[in-house]
Short mmCIF file of C-alpha atoms and ligand atoms in Angstrom, two decimals:
data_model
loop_
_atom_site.label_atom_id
_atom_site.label_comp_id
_atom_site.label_asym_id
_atom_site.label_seq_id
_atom_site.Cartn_x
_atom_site.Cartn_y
_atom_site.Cartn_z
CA UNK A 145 133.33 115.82 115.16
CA UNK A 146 132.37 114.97 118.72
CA UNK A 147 132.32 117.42 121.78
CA UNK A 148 135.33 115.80 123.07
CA UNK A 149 138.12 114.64 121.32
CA UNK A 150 141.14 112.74 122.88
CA UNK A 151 143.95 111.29 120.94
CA UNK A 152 146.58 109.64 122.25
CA UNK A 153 146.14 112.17 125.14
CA UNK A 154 148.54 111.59 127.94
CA UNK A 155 149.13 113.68 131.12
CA UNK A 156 151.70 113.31 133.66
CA UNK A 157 151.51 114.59 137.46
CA UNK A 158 153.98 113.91 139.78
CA UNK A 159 156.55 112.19 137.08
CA UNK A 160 153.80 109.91 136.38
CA UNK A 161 151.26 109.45 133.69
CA UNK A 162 147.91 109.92 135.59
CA UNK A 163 146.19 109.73 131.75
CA UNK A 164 147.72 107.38 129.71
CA UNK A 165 147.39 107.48 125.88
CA UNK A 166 143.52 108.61 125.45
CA UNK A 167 141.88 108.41 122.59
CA UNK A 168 138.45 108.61 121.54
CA UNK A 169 135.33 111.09 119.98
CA UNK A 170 132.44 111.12 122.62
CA UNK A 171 129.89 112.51 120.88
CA UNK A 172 126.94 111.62 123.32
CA UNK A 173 124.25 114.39 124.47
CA UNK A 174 125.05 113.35 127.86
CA UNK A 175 128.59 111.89 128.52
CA UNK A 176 128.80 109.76 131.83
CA UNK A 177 132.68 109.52 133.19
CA UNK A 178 132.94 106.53 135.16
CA UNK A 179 135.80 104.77 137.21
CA UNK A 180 137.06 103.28 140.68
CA UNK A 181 139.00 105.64 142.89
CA UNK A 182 142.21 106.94 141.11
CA UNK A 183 141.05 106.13 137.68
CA UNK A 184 141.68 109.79 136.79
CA UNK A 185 138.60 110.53 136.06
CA UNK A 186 138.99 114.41 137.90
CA UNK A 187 142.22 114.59 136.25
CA UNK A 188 140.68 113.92 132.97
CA UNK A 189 138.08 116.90 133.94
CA UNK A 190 140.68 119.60 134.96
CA UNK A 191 142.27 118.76 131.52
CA UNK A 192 139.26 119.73 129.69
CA UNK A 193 139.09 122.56 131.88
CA UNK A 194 142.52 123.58 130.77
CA UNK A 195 144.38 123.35 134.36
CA UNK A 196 146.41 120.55 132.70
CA UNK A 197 148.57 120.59 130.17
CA UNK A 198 148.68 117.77 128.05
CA UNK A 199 152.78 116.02 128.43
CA UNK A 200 151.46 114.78 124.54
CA UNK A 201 148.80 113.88 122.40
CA UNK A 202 145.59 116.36 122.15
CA UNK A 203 142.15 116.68 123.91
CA UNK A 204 140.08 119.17 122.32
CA UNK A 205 136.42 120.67 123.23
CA UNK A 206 134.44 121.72 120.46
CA UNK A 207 137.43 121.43 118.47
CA UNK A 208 139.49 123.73 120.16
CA UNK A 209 143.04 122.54 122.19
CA UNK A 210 141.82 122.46 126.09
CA UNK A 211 145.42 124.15 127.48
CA UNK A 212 146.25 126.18 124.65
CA UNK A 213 143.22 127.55 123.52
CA UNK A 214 141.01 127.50 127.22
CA UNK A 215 140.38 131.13 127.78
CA UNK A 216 138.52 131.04 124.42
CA UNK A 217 136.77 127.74 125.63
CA UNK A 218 135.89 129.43 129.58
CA UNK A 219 132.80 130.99 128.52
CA UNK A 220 131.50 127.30 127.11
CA UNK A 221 131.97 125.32 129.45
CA UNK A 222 130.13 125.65 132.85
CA UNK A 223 131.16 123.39 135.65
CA UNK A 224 130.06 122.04 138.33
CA UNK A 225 132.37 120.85 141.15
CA UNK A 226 132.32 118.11 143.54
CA UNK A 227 133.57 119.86 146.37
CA UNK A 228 132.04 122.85 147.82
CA UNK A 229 133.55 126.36 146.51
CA UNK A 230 131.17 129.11 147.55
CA UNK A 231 132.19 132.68 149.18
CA UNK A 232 129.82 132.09 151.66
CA UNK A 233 128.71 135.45 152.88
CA UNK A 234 127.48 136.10 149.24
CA UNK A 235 123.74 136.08 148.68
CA UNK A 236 122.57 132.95 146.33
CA UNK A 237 122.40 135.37 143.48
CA UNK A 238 125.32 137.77 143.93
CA UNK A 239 127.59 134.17 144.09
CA UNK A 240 125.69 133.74 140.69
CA UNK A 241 126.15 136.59 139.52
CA UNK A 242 129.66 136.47 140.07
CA UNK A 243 130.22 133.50 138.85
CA UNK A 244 128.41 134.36 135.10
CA UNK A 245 130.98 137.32 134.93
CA UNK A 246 133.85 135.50 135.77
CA UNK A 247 133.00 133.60 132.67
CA UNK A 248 132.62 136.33 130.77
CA UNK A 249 129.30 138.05 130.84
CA UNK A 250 128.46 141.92 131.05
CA UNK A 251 127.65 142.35 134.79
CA UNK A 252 123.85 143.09 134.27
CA UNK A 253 123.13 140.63 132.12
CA UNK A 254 125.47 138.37 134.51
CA UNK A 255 122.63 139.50 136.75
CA UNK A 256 119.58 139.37 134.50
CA UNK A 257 121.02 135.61 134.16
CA UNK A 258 121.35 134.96 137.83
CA UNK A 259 118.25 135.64 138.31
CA UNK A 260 117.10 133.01 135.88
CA UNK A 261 119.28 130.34 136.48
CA UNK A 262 118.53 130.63 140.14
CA UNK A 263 114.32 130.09 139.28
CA UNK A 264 115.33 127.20 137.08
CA UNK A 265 117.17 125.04 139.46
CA UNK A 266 114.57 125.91 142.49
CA UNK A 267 116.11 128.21 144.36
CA UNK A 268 114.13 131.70 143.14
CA UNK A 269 112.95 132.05 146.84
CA UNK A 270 115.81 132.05 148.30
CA UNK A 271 118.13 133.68 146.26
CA UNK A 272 118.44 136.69 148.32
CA UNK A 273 119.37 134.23 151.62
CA UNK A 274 123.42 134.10 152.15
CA UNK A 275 124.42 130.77 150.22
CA UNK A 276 126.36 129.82 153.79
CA UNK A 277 122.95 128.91 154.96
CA UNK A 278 121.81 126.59 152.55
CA UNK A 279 120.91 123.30 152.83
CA UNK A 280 123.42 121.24 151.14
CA UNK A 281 120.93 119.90 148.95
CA UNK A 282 120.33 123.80 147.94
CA UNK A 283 124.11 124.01 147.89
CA UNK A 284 124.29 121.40 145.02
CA UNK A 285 121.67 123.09 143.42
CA UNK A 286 123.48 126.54 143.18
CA UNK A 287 126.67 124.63 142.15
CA UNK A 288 124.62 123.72 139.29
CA UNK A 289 123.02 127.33 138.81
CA UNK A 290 126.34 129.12 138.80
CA UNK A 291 127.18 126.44 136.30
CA UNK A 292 124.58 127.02 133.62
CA UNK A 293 124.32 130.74 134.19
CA UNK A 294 126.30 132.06 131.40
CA UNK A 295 124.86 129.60 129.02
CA UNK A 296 127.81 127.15 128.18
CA UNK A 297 127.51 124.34 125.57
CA UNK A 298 129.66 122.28 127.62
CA UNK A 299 128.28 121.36 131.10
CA UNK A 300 130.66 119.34 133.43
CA UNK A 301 128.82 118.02 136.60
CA UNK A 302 131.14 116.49 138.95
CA UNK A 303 129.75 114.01 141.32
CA UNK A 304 126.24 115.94 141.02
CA UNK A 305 123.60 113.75 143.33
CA UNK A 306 126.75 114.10 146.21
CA UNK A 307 125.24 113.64 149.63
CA UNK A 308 121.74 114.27 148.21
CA UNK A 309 118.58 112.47 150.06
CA UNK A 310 116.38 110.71 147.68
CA UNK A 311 114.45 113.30 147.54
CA UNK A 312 116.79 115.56 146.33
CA UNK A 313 118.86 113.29 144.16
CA UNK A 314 115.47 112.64 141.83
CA UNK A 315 114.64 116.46 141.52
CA UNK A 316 118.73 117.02 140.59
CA UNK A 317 118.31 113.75 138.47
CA UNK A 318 115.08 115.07 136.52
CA UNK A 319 116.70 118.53 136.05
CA UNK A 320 119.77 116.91 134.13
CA UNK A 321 117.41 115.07 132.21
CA UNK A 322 115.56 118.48 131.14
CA UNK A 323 118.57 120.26 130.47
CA UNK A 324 119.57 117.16 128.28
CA UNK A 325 116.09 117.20 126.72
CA UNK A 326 115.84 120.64 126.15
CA UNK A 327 119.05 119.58 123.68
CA UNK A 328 121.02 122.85 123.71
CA UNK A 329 123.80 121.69 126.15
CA UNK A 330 126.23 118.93 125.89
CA UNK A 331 126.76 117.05 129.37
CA UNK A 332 130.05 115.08 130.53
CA UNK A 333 128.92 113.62 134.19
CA UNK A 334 130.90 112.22 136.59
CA UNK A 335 129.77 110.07 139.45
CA UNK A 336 130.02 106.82 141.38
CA UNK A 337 126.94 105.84 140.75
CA UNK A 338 126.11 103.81 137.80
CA UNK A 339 122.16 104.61 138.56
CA UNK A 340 122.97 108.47 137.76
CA UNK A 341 125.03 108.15 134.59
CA UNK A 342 122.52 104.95 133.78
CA UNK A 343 119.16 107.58 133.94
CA UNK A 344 120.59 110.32 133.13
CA UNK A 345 123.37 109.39 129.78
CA UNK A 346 123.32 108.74 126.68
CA UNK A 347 127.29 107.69 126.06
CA UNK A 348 129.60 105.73 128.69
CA UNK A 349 133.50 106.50 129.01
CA UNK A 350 134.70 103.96 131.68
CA UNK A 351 138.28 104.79 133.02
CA UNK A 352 140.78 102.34 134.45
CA UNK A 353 144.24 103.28 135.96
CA UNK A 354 144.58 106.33 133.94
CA UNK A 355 143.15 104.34 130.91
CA UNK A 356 140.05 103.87 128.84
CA UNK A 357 138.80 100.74 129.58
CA UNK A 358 135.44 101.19 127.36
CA UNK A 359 133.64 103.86 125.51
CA UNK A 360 129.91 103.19 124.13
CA UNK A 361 126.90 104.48 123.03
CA UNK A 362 124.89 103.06 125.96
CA UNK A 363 121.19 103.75 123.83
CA UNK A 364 123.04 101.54 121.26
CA UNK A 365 123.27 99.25 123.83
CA UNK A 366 120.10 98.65 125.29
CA UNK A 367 118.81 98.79 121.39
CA UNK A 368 120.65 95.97 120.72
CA UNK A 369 119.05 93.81 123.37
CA UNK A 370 121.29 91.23 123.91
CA UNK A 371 121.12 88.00 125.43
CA UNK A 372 122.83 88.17 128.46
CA UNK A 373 123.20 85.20 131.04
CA UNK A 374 124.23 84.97 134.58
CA UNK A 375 124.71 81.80 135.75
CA UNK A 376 125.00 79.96 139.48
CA UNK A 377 127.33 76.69 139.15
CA UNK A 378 129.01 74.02 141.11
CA UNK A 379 131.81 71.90 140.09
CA UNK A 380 132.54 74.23 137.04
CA UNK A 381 136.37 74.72 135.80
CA UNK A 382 138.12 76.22 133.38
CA UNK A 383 137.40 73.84 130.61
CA UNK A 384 133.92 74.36 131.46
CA UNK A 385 133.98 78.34 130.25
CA UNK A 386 136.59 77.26 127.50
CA UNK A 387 134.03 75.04 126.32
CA UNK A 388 131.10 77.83 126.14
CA UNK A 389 133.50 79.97 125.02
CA UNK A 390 133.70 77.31 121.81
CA UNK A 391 130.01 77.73 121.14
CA UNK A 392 130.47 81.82 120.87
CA UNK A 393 129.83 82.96 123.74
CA UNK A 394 131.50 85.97 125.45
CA UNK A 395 131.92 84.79 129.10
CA UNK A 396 132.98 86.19 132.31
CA UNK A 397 133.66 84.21 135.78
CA UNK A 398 133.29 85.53 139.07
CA UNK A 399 134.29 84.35 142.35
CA UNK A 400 131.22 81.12 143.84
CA UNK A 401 131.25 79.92 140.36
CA UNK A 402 129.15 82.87 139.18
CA UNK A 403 129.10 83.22 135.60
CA UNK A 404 128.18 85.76 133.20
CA UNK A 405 127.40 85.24 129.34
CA UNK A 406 126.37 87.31 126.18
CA UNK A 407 125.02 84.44 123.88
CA UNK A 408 125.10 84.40 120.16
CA UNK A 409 121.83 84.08 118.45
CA UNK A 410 121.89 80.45 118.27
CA UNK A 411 123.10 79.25 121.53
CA UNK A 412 120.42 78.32 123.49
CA UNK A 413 120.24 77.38 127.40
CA UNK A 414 120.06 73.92 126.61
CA UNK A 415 123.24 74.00 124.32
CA UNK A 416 124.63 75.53 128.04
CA UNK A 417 122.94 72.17 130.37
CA UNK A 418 124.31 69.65 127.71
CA UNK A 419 128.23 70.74 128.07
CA UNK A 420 127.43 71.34 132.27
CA UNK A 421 125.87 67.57 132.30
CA UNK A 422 129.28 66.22 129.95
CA UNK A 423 131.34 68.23 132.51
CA UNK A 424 129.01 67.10 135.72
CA UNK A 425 129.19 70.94 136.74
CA UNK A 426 125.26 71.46 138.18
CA UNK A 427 123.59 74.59 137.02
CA UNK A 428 121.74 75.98 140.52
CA UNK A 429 120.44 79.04 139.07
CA UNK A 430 120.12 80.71 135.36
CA UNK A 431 118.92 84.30 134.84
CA UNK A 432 118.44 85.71 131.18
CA UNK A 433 118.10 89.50 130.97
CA UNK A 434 119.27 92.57 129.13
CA UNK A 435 122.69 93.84 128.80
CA UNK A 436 123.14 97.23 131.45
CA UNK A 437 125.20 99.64 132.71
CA UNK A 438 126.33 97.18 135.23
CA UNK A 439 127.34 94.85 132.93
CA UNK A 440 129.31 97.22 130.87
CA UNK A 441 131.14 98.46 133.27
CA UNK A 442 131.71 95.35 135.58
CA UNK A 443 133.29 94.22 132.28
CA UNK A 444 135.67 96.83 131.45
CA UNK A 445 136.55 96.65 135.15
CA UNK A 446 137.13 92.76 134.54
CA UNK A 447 139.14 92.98 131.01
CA UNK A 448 141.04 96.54 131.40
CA UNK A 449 141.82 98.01 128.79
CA UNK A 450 143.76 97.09 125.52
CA UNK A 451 146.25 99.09 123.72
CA UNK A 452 143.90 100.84 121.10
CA UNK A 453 141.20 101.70 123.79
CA UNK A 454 138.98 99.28 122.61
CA UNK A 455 137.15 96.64 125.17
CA UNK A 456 138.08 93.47 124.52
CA UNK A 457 136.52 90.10 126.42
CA UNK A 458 138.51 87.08 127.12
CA UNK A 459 137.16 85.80 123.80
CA UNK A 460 139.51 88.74 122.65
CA UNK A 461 136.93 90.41 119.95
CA UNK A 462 136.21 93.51 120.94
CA UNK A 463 132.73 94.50 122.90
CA UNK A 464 130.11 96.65 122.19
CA UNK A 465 132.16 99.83 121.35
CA UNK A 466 131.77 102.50 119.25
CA UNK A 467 135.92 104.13 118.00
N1 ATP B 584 148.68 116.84 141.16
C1 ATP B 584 148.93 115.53 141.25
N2 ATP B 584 150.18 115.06 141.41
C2 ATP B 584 150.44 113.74 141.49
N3 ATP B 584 149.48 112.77 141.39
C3 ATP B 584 148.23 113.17 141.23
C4 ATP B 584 147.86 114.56 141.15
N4 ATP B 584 146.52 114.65 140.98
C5 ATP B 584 146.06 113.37 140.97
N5 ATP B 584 147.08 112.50 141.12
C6 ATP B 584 146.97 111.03 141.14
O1 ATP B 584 146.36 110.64 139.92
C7 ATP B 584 145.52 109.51 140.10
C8 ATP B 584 144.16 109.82 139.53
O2 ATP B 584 143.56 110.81 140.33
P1 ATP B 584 142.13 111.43 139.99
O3 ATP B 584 141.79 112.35 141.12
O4 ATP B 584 142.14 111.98 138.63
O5 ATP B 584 141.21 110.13 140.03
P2 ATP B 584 139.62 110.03 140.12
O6 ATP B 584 139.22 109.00 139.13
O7 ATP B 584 139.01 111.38 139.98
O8 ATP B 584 139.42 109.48 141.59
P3 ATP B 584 138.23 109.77 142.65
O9 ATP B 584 137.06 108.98 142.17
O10 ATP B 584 138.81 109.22 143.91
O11 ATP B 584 137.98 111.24 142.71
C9 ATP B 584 145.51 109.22 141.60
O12 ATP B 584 146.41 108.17 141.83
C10 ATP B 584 146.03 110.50 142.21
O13 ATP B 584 146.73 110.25 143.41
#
C-alpha cells in the first residue's frame, strides 16, 4: 500500500471540480507535487490535510480516509506551509512547542521536542530570540522545525526553498535529503522548482488543470537511461515527425522547429539524417542525453493527461509510468 492513495478522488470548490478524478498509489520516500499555477496542487495538499472533503472518490494517508478519519491522521502528518503562519511575539521554541502540542504531544515532552527539533534544523542558538525577528531564511527553517517536532511519518513541505538565497536553499535542500536518508519519514514536496523536487525526490506526481498528468518513479527513470534526442531543424513538417514517429520513436515538437525524441534501441542518428535528407529538412543541431525531470514534466505539460491518469505521447503508448 503506498503512503498516499487517490482513487478516482474528485473535489469541488466553488461548484467546480478543482481535483478531477485522481487516482494513483505514490509510494515514493520523497513525493515531489509538481504543476503550473492553478493545477491544484495546494488543493490536493489541504485534502490530505483533511480541510477538504472529498465531493467522491477516496484519498487516504497511511490507509486511513483524509476527511473522515483526519484527527486520527493530525499527529502524522507534520506540515510545512508556504505562507508564513507564526504568532510572532512567541520565542522560536515556545512557537515550537506549541505547535508539537497542538498535534498532540504532552506539553513537556512538546518541549523536550522543541528543543530538539530546533538544534536539528540550525536554529539551537536562537531559539530563545522572538521568531518575529528572524531572518526569513530562519523563518523557513522553523516552519520546518514546528513541522517535524512531534515526529510525523508524513511530512508535507510546501514550497520549502521559498525566497531562500543560495545559500540557504542548499542547507534546506541537504536537510530534506537527511531527513529522507535517515528513512523514517515519508515526504510529499511541493515546489516550482523542478531542481528541488529533481535533488531532493524519489517519485514525481505532475498535476494539470486539476488532473494527473504523470506519476513516476523518477530513480526508475534515470535507471533506465534512455536515449533521448533534442533536435534543431529547418524546413521540417508534419510528415517529417510522422515519419520518425514510423521508426518508433516517441517525439515531441516545439515552437523554431525544436524537436525532442526518446529513440528505440535500434534507431540510430543516421536512421534520423536519412528521412531529414528524403524530406530536405536540414538538421542544425543534435544533442543526445539522458531522460530528466525536465523532460518528464515538459511532457506531461505537452500531452495532458488521459482518462486513466496515465501519460500518454502523441505516439499514444503510454510513458514511463508506474499505476
Ligand atoms: N476555495 C476555493 N473556491 C473556489 N476555487 C478555488 C478555491 N481554492 C482554490 N480554487 C481554485 O482551484 C484552482 C487550483 O488552485 P490551487 O491553489 O490548488 O492550485 P496550485 O496548483 O496550488 O496553484 P499555485 O501554484 O498557484 O499555488 C485554482 O483555479 C483556484 O482558483
Amino acid at each position: 500500500m503506498g503512503t498516499i492513495e487517490l482513487d478516482a478522488l474528485e473535489v469541488r470548490l466553488g461548484g467546480r471540480a478543482i481535483l478531477n478524478g485522481l487516482s494513483g498509489s505514490l509510494r515514493g520516500q520523497a513525493i515531489g507535487l509538481l504543476g503550473p499555477n492553478g493545477a491544484g496542487k495546494s488543493t490536493l495538499i489541504n485534502t490530505l490535510l483533511g480541510f477538504h472533503r472529498a465531493t467522491s472518490g477516496t484519498a487516504r494517508v497511511f490507509g486511513l480516509d483524509t476527511y473522515r478519519d483526519r484527527a486520527q491522521i493530525r499527529g502524522g502528518i507534520g506540515y510545512m506551509p508556504e505562507n508564513d503562519s507564526f504568532i510572532g511575539n512567541m520565542s522560536g521554541v515556545r512557537f515550537v512547542r506549541y505547535m508539537a502540542e497542538l498535534a498532540g504531544l504532552p506539553s513537556a515532552e512538546a518541549l523536550e521536542r522543541a528543543h530538539e527539533a530546533l538544534f536539528y534544523v540550525g536554529l539551537g542558538e536562537v531559539r530563545y530570540r522572538k521568531v518575529n525577528t528572524y531572518s526569513l531564511g530562519m523563518k523557513q527553517l522553523i516552519k520546518l522545525a514546528q513541522a517535524l517536532a512531534h515526529g510525523p511519518r508524513l511530512l508535507i513541505l510546501d514550497e520549502p526553498t521559498n525566497g531562500l538565497d543560495p545559500i540557504a536553499r542548499q542547507r534546506m535542500i541537504q536537510l530534506i535529503q537527511q531527513i529522507r536518508k535517515e528513512g523514517s519519514v515519508r515526504l510529499l514536496i511541493s515546489s516550482h522548482l523542478l531542481r528541488d523536487i529533481d535533488e531532493t525526490c524519489d517519485e514525481v506526481l505532475i498535476l494539470k488543470s486539476g488532473r494527473i498528468a504523470a506519476l513516476c518513479n523518477i530513480e526508475e527513470e534515470r535507471r533506465s537511461n534512455r536515449s533521448f534526442m533534442e533536435l534543431e531543424t529547418v524546413g521540417a513538417t508534419e510528415s517529417f515527425s510522422v515519419s520518425i514517429r514510423g521508426l518508433g520513436c516517441e517525439v515531441a515538437c516545439f515552437p523554431g522547429g525544436r524537436i525532442k525524441l526518446v529513440l528505440p534501441e535500434h534507431v540510430e542518428a543516421r536512421d534520423l539524417y536519412l528521412i531529414a535528407s528524403e524530406q530536405k529538412v536540414q538538421i542544425r543541431r543534435m544533442h543526445v542525453r539522458r531522460d530528466s525531470l525536465e523532460d518528464i514534466f515538459l511532457r506531461a505539460m505537452d500531452y495532458g493527461p488521459m482518462d486513466n491518469g496515465v501519460m500518454v505521447t502523441e505516439g499514444g503508448r503510454p510513458a514511463h509510468v508506474h499505476p
